[in-house]
CSV table of C-alpha atoms and ligand atoms in Angstrom, one decimal:
chain,number,residue,atom,x,y,z
G,11,MET,CA,0.0,0.0,0.0
G,12,TYR,CA,3.1,2.3,0.1
G,13,SER,CA,4.5,3.9,-3.0
G,14,LEU,CA,8.0,2.9,-4.3
G,15,VAL,CA,9.5,6.2,-3.1
G,16,GLN,CA,8.0,5.7,0.4
G,17,ARG,CA,9.4,2.2,0.5
G,18,LEU,CA,12.9,3.3,-0.6
G,19,LYS,CA,12.9,6.1,2.0
G,20,SER,CA,11.8,3.7,4.6
G,21,LEU,CA,14.6,1.3,3.8
G,22,ARG,CA,17.1,4.1,4.1
G,23,HIS,CA,15.7,5.2,7.4
G,24,GLY,CA,15.5,1.6,8.6
G,25,PHE,CA,19.2,1.2,7.9
G,26,TRP,CA,20.2,4.2,10.0
G,27,TYR,CA,17.7,3.4,12.7
G,28,GLY,CA,19.1,-0.2,12.9
G,29,LEU,CA,22.7,1.0,13.0
G,30,SER,CA,22.0,3.5,15.8
G,31,GLU,CA,20.3,0.8,17.8
G,32,ARG,CA,23.3,-1.5,17.4
G,33,ILE,CA,25.9,1.1,18.2
G,34,ARG,CA,24.1,2.8,21.1
G,35,TRP,CA,26.6,5.6,21.1
G,36,SER,CA,26.7,8.0,24.0
G,37,ARG,CA,28.9,10.9,25.2
G,38,GLY,CA,27.1,11.2,28.5
G,39,ALA,CA,24.5,13.7,29.7
G,40,PHE,CA,24.5,17.0,27.8
G,41,GLN,CA,23.5,20.1,29.7
G,42,GLU,CA,22.3,23.1,27.7
G,43,THR,CA,23.8,26.5,28.5
G,44,PRO,CA,21.0,28.3,30.4
G,45,ALA,CA,19.7,31.4,28.7
G,46,ARG,CA,19.0,33.0,32.2
G,47,GLN,CA,16.9,35.7,30.5
G,48,LEU,CA,14.5,35.7,27.6
G,49,CYS,CA,14.1,38.5,25.1
G,50,ILE,CA,10.6,38.1,23.7
G,51,ALA,CA,9.7,40.8,21.1
G,52,ASP,CA,6.0,39.8,20.8
G,53,ARG,CA,4.1,41.6,23.6
G,54,LYS,CA,1.3,39.0,23.9
G,55,GLN,CA,3.8,36.2,24.1
G,56,ALA,CA,5.9,38.0,26.7
G,57,GLN,CA,2.8,38.6,28.8
G,58,ARG,CA,1.7,35.0,28.6
G,59,ILE,CA,5.1,33.7,29.6
G,60,ALA,CA,5.1,36.1,32.6
G,61,ALA,CA,1.7,34.9,33.6
G,62,LEU,CA,2.8,31.2,33.4
G,63,ARG,CA,6.0,32.0,35.4
G,64,ASP,CA,3.9,33.6,38.1
G,65,ARG,CA,1.2,30.9,38.2
G,66,TYR,CA,3.5,27.9,38.2
G,67,GLN,CA,6.6,29.5,39.8
G,68,VAL,CA,8.9,28.2,37.1
G,69,GLN,CA,11.7,29.8,35.1
G,70,PHE,CA,12.8,27.3,32.4
G,71,GLU,CA,15.5,29.6,31.2
G,72,ARG,CA,17.4,29.0,34.4
G,73,ARG,CA,18.4,25.6,33.2
G,74,MET,CA,17.7,25.6,29.5
G,75,SER,CA,18.5,27.5,26.3
G,76,ALA,CA,16.2,30.3,25.1
G,77,ALA,CA,14.7,28.1,22.4
G,78,THR,CA,14.0,25.1,24.7
G,79,SER,CA,12.6,27.4,27.4
G,80,VAL,CA,10.2,29.1,25.0
G,81,ASN,CA,9.1,25.6,23.7
G,82,ASN,CA,8.5,24.6,27.3
G,83,TYR,CA,6.4,27.7,28.0
G,84,GLU,CA,4.4,26.8,24.9
G,85,TYR,CA,3.6,23.3,26.1
G,86,LEU,CA,2.8,24.6,29.6
G,87,ASP,CA,0.5,27.2,28.0
G,88,ILE,CA,-1.3,24.4,26.1
G,89,LEU,CA,-1.7,22.4,29.2
G,90,ASP,CA,-2.8,25.3,31.3
G,91,ARG,CA,-5.4,26.5,28.7
G,92,GLY,CA,-6.6,23.1,27.7
G,93,TRP,CA,-7.2,21.6,31.1
G,94,GLY,CA,-8.7,24.9,32.3
G,95,GLU,CA,-11.1,25.2,29.5
G,96,SER,CA,-12.1,21.5,29.4
G,97,GLY,CA,-13.0,21.4,33.0
G,98,MET,CA,-11.1,18.2,33.4
G,99,GLY,CA,-9.7,17.9,36.9
G,100,ARG,CA,-5.9,18.1,36.8
G,101,PRO,CA,-4.5,14.8,38.1
G,102,THR,CA,-1.5,15.1,40.3
G,103,GLY,CA,0.8,12.5,41.8
G,104,GLY,CA,0.9,8.9,40.6
G,105,VAL,CA,2.8,7.6,37.6
G,106,LEU,CA,2.9,9.6,34.4
G,107,CYS,CA,4.0,8.0,31.1
G,108,ASP,CA,4.8,10.1,28.0
G,109,ILE,CA,4.8,8.4,24.7
G,110,GLY,CA,7.2,9.4,21.9
G,111,SER,CA,9.1,11.9,24.0
G,112,ALA,CA,12.0,12.6,21.5
G,113,SER,CA,14.7,14.0,23.8
G,114,PHE,CA,12.1,14.6,26.5
G,115,TRP,CA,13.0,18.4,26.4
G,116,TYR,CA,9.5,19.1,27.9
G,117,ALA,CA,9.9,16.8,30.9
G,118,ALA,CA,10.2,19.9,33.1
G,119,THR,CA,6.8,21.1,31.9
G,120,LEU,CA,5.1,17.8,32.6
G,121,GLN,CA,6.7,17.8,36.1
G,122,THR,CA,5.5,21.4,36.7
G,123,PHE,CA,2.0,20.7,35.6
G,124,PHE,CA,1.2,17.2,36.8
G,125,LEU,CA,3.6,16.9,39.8
G,126,PRO,CA,3.9,13.2,39.3
G,127,ASP,CA,5.5,10.9,41.8
G,128,ARG,CA,7.2,9.1,39.0
G,129,MET,CA,7.5,10.0,35.3
G,130,VAL,CA,8.7,8.0,32.3
G,131,GLY,CA,9.3,9.1,28.8
G,132,VAL,CA,9.2,6.3,26.3
G,133,GLU,CA,11.0,6.9,23.0
G,134,VAL,CA,11.6,4.3,20.2
G,135,GLU,CA,14.5,6.1,18.7
G,136,GLY,CA,16.5,7.1,21.8
G,137,HIS,CA,19.8,6.3,20.2
G,138,ARG,CA,19.5,8.6,17.3
G,139,LEU,CA,22.9,10.3,16.6
G,140,PHE,CA,23.0,14.0,15.9
G,141,ARG,CA,25.5,16.0,13.9
G,142,ASP,CA,27.2,17.3,17.1
G,143,GLY,CA,28.2,13.7,17.9
G,144,ARG,CA,25.7,13.4,20.7
G,145,ALA,CA,22.8,10.9,20.9
G,146,ARG,CA,19.3,11.6,21.8
G,147,ILE,CA,19.7,9.8,25.2
G,148,ASP,CA,22.6,12.3,26.0
G,149,TYR,CA,20.1,15.2,25.6
G,150,ALA,CA,17.4,13.3,27.5
G,151,ALA,CA,19.9,12.7,30.4
G,152,GLY,CA,20.6,16.4,30.5
G,153,TYR,CA,17.0,17.4,30.6
G,154,LEU,CA,16.2,14.8,33.3
G,155,SER,CA,19.2,15.6,35.5
G,156,ALA,CA,17.2,18.0,37.7
G,157,LEU,CA,14.2,15.6,37.9
G,158,PRO,CA,15.2,12.6,40.1
G,159,ASN,CA,11.8,11.0,39.7
G,160,ALA,CA,12.0,10.9,35.9
G,161,GLN,CA,13.3,8.3,33.6
G,162,PHE,CA,13.9,8.0,29.8
G,163,VAL,CA,13.2,4.5,28.4
G,164,VAL,CA,14.3,3.6,24.8
G,165,ALA,CA,11.5,1.3,23.7
G,166,ASP,CA,8.7,0.8,21.2
G,167,TYR,CA,5.6,1.8,23.2
G,168,ALA,CA,3.5,-0.8,21.2
G,169,GLU,CA,5.6,-3.4,23.1
G,170,TYR,CA,5.8,-1.5,26.4
G,171,GLN,CA,3.9,-2.8,29.5
G,172,GLN,CA,3.8,-0.6,32.5
G,173,PRO,CA,0.7,0.8,34.1
G,174,ALA,CA,0.3,4.6,34.5
G,175,ASP,CA,-2.2,7.0,36.0
G,176,VAL,CA,-1.7,9.6,33.3
G,177,ILE,CA,-0.5,8.8,29.8
G,178,THR,CA,0.4,11.7,27.5
G,179,ALA,CA,1.2,11.7,23.7
G,180,TRP,CA,2.2,14.9,22.0
G,181,PHE,CA,1.9,14.7,18.3
G,182,PRO,CA,2.0,10.9,17.8
G,183,PHE,CA,2.6,9.6,14.3
G,184,LEU,CA,-0.5,8.4,12.4
G,185,THR,CA,0.5,8.7,8.7
G,186,PRO,CA,3.4,7.4,6.5
G,187,ALA,CA,4.3,10.9,5.5
G,188,ALA,CA,4.8,12.0,9.1
G,189,ILE,CA,6.9,9.1,10.1
G,190,LEU,CA,9.1,9.3,7.0
G,191,ALA,CA,9.6,13.0,7.5
G,192,TRP,CA,10.9,12.2,11.0
G,193,ARG,CA,13.3,9.8,9.3
G,194,LEU,CA,11.9,6.6,10.8
G,195,PRO,CA,11.0,3.4,8.9
G,196,LEU,CA,7.4,2.5,8.1
G,197,THR,CA,7.8,-0.7,10.1
G,198,LEU,CA,7.4,1.5,13.2
G,199,LEU,CA,4.1,2.9,12.0
G,200,ALA,CA,1.5,0.9,14.0
G,201,PRO,CA,-0.9,3.5,15.5
G,202,ALA,CA,-3.7,1.0,16.2
G,203,LYS,CA,-1.3,-1.2,18.3
G,204,LEU,CA,0.0,1.9,20.1
G,205,PHE,CA,-3.5,3.0,21.2
G,206,GLU,CA,-4.4,-0.6,22.2
G,207,LYS,CA,-1.3,-0.5,24.4
G,208,ILE,CA,-2.4,2.8,25.9
G,209,LYS,CA,-5.8,1.3,26.8
G,210,LEU,CA,-4.1,-1.7,28.4
G,211,ASN,CA,-1.6,0.3,30.4
G,212,LEU,CA,-4.0,3.0,31.6
G,213,LYS,CA,-4.8,2.3,35.3
G,214,PRO,CA,-8.5,2.3,36.4
G,215,GLY,CA,-9.5,6.0,36.8
G,216,GLY,CA,-6.5,7.1,34.8
G,217,VAL,CA,-6.5,9.6,31.9
G,218,PHE,CA,-5.0,9.6,28.5
G,219,PHE,CA,-4.2,13.1,27.1
G,220,MET,CA,-3.3,13.6,23.5
G,221,VAL,CA,-2.2,16.5,21.3
G,222,ASN,CA,-2.6,16.4,17.6
G,223,HIS,CA,-1.8,18.8,14.7
G,224,GLY,CA,-5.1,20.2,13.6
G,225,VAL,CA,-8.6,18.9,13.4
G,226,GLN,CA,-8.1,16.4,10.6
G,227,GLU,CA,-5.3,14.6,12.4
G,228,ALA,CA,-7.2,14.7,15.6
G,229,PHE,CA,-10.3,13.0,14.0
G,230,MET,CA,-8.0,10.3,12.7
G,231,ALA,CA,-6.5,9.7,16.1
G,232,GLU,CA,-9.8,9.8,17.8
G,233,GLY,CA,-11.1,7.0,15.5
G,234,LEU,CA,-8.1,4.9,16.6
G,235,CYS,CA,-8.7,5.7,20.3
G,236,ALA,CA,-12.3,4.7,20.0
G,237,ALA,CA,-11.4,1.5,18.1
G,238,ALA,CA,-9.0,0.6,20.9
G,239,GLY,CA,-11.8,0.9,23.5
G,240,LEU,CA,-10.8,4.2,25.0
G,241,ARG,CA,-13.7,6.4,26.1
G,242,PHE,CA,-13.9,10.0,24.8
G,243,ALA,CA,-14.0,12.6,27.6
G,244,SER,CA,-13.3,16.0,26.1
G,245,ARG,CA,-11.7,17.9,23.2
G,246,ARG,CA,-10.4,21.5,22.9
G,247,THR,CA,-8.5,23.4,20.2
G,248,VAL,CA,-6.1,25.9,21.8
G,249,PRO,CA,-4.5,28.4,19.4
G,250,GLY,CA,-2.6,30.3,22.1
G,251,PRO,CA,-0.1,33.1,21.4
G,252,LEU,CA,2.9,30.8,22.0
G,253,SER,CA,1.7,28.4,19.3
G,254,LYS,CA,1.6,31.1,16.5
G,255,HIS,CA,4.5,29.3,14.7
G,256,ARG,CA,2.3,26.3,14.1
G,257,MET,CA,0.6,25.9,10.7
G,258,LEU,CA,-2.3,24.1,12.4
G,259,PRO,CA,-3.6,24.7,15.9
G,260,PRO,CA,-2.9,22.0,18.6
G,261,VAL,CA,-6.1,19.9,19.2
G,262,LEU,CA,-6.2,18.3,22.6
G,263,SER,CA,-8.3,15.4,23.7
G,264,TRP,CA,-8.9,13.5,26.9
G,265,TRP,CA,-9.7,9.8,27.1
G,266,ARG,CA,-10.6,7.3,29.9
G,267,GLY,CA,-9.9,3.6,30.1
G,268,ALA,CA,-12.7,1.2,31.0
U,302,LIG,C1,6.3,14.0,16.2
U,302,LIG,S1,7.4,13.4,17.3
U,302,LIG,C2,6.9,14.2,18.8
U,302,LIG,C3,8.0,14.3,19.8
U,302,LIG,C4,7.6,14.9,21.1
U,302,LIG,N1,6.4,14.3,21.7
U,302,LIG,C5,7.3,16.4,21.0
U,302,LIG,O1,6.2,16.9,21.3
U,302,LIG,O2,8.2,17.1,20.6
U,302,LIG,C6,6.9,11.8,17.6
U,302,LIG,C7,8.0,11.0,18.5
U,302,LIG,O3,7.4,9.7,18.7
U,302,LIG,C8,8.5,8.7,18.6
U,302,LIG,N2,7.8,7.4,18.3
U,302,LIG,C9,7.2,7.0,17.2
U,302,LIG,N3,6.7,5.8,17.3
U,302,LIG,C10,7.0,5.4,18.6
U,302,LIG,C11,6.7,4.2,19.3
U,302,LIG,N4,6.1,3.2,18.8
U,302,LIG,N5,7.1,4.2,20.6
U,302,LIG,C12,7.8,5.2,21.2
U,302,LIG,N6,8.1,6.3,20.5
U,302,LIG,C13,7.7,6.5,19.2
U,302,LIG,C14,9.3,9.2,17.5
U,302,LIG,O4,10.6,8.7,17.4
U,302,LIG,C15,9.3,10.7,17.8
U,302,LIG,O5,10.3,11.1,18.6
């Protein structure tokens, strides 16, 4: 069902993915140079960041670069607006599992918002090697160095079995185009299995929170959630001032297990 071009790209990505998995290169934890201060030209964005700093008593720029800090404020903004508008009670404590965490650069945001007792980021391509000679796990180790309750696990979530009270997925892959653009092979595209595993791993009374790119992708994901037996709880579109750079607004949805 894939085109020849897609299959060729997938083979190439599969080669590099397989190699990074075998080599498992690491140079140790990488700490970003903290920006300490942010210069935000856009007035609305600056105001929103100030409000978030105040409300959650955080200053991401104390530990992270300017770009990573602004990205964290964006995710915190999405959480703050979304959970506020949806009326969903914010769950705190317990075990939080994030699926497809990349380098888990937003772990500090999840910690700030959910205050979990334990937090795990599950990423299938944790050993990806970057141009600076560092691997994704090196970056993850740096981002988690101030979060003793957090862990980064390199695994395919479709095969991962650990119960959690809160499961989050920020922009999970649903289409061949998206996964190939991220330079992963098509063999890793199994969204139906992924959502079934979420249903299985979600503790009774737990909540699955998902963020998708735009309404069309959200509908696709919601169909998969429903097929996996997850129960729809709420949906919100939150085009906040910090998400201006996105072509499509983030669409948030909340799901329950049994
Ligand atoms: C679009 S990226 C989003 C990254 C991150 N959540 C964020 O918001 O920046 C999707 C991530 O999911 C990871 N991924 C894809 N399939 C996965 C799977 N089956 N298990 C775990 N991670 C997966 C990819 O490697 C990639 O890092």
